PDB file of C-alpha atoms in Angstrom:
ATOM      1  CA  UNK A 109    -146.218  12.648  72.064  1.00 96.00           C
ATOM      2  CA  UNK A 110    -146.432  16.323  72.218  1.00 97.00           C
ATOM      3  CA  UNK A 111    -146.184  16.129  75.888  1.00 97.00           C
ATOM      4  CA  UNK A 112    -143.174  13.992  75.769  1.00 97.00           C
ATOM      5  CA  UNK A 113    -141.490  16.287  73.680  1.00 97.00           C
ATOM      6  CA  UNK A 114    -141.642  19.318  75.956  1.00 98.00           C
ATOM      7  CA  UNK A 115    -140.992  17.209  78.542  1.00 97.00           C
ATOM      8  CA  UNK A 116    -137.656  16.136  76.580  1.00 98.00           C
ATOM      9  CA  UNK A 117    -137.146  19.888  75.525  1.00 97.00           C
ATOM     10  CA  UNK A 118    -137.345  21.011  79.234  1.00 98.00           C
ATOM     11  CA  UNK A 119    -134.612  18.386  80.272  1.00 98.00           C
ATOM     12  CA  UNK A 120    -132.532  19.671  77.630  1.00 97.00           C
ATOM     13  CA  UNK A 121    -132.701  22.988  78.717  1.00 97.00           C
ATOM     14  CA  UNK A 122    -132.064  21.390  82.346  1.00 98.00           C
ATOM     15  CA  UNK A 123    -129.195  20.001  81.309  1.00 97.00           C
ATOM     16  CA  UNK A 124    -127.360  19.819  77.148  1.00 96.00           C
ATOM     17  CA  UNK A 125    -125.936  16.744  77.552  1.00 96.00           C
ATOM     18  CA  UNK A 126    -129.031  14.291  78.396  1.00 97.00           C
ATOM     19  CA  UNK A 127    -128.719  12.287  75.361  1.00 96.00           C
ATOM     20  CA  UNK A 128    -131.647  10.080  76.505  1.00 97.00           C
ATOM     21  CA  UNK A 129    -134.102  13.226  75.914  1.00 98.00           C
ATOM     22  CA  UNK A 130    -132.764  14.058  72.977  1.00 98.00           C
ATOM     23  CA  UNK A 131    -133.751  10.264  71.997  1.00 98.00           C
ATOM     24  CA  UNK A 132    -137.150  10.305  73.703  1.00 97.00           C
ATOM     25  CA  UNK A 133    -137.636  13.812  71.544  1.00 98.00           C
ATOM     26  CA  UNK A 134    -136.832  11.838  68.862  1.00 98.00           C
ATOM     27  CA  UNK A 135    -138.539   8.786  68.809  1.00 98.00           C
ATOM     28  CA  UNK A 136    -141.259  11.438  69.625  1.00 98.00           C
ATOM     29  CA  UNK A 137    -140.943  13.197  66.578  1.00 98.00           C
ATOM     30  CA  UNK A 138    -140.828  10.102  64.878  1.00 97.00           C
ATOM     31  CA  UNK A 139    -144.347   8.728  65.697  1.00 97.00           C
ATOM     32  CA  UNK A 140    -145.593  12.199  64.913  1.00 98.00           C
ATOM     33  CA  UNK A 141    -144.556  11.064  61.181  1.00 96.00           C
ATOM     34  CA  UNK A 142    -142.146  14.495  61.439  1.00 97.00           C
ATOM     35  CA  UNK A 143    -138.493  13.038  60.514  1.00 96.00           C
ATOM     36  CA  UNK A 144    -137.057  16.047  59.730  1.00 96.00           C
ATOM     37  CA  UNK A 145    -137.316  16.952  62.924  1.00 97.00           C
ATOM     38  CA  UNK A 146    -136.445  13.432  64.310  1.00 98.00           C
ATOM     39  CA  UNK A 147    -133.692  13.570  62.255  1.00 98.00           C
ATOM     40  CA  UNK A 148    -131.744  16.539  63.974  1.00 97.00           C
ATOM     41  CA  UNK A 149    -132.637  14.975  67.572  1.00 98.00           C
ATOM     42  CA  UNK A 150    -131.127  11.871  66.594  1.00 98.00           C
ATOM     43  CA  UNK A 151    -127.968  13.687  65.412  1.00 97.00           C
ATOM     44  CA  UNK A 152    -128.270  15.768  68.653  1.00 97.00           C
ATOM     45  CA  UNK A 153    -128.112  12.463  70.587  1.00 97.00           C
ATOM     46  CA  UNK A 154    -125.344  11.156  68.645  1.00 97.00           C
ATOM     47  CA  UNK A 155    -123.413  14.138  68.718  1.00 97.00           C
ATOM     48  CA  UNK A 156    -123.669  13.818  72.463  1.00 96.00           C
ATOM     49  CA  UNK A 157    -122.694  10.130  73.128  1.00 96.00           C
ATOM     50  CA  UNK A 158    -121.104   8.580  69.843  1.00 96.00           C
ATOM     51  CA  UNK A 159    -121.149   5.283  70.810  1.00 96.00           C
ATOM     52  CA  UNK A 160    -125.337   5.139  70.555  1.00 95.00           C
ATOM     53  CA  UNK A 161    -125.571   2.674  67.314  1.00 96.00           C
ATOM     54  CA  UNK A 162    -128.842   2.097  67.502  1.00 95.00           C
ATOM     55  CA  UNK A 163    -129.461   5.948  67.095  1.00 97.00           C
ATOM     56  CA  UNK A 164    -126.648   5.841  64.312  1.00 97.00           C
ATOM     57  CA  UNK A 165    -128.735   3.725  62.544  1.00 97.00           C
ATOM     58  CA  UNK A 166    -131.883   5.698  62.633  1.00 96.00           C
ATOM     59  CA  UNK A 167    -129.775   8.788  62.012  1.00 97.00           C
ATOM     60  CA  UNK A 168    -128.885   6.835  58.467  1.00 97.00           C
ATOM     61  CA  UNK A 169    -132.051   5.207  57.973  1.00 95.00           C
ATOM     62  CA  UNK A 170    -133.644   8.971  58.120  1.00 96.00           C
ATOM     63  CA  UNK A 171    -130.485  10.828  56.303  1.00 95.00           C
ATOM     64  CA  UNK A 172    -131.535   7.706  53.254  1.00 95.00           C
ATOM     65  CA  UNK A 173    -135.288   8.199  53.516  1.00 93.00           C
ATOM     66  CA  UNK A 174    -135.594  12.077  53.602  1.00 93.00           C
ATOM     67  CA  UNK A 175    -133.160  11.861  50.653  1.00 91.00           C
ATOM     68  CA  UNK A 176    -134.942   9.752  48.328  1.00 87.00           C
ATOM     69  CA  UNK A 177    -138.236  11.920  49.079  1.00 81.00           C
ATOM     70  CA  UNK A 178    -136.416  15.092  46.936  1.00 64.00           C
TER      71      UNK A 178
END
């Protein structure tokens, strides 16, 4: 996953608005067990193409569980 991720990160740089890496990074991140992190791709992605509600719902699925963890 570590490989996808600076594959992701390199796209990114490539081009800001590829709201499918900031996804893959996620997803990434998320399999790593780091939400925090997967957290602020998913709101990257979001913030990039709104209409993604299957990332909305991770984004408040993670916003929920990283929450209840303080």
């Amino acid at each position: 996953y570590r490989e996808s991720i600076e594959d992701c990160e390199q796209a990114l740089e490539l081009n800001p608005y590829h709201f499918g890496a900031a996804t893959g990074m996620a997803q990434s991140y998320m399999h790593l067990g780091e939400r925090p992190r997967a957290l602020e791709c998913f709101r990257r992605a979001l913030a990039l193409n709104p209409n993604l509600e299957g990332v909305r719902a991770h984004v408040h699925y993670l916003e929920r569980t990283l929450e209840n963890q303080d």
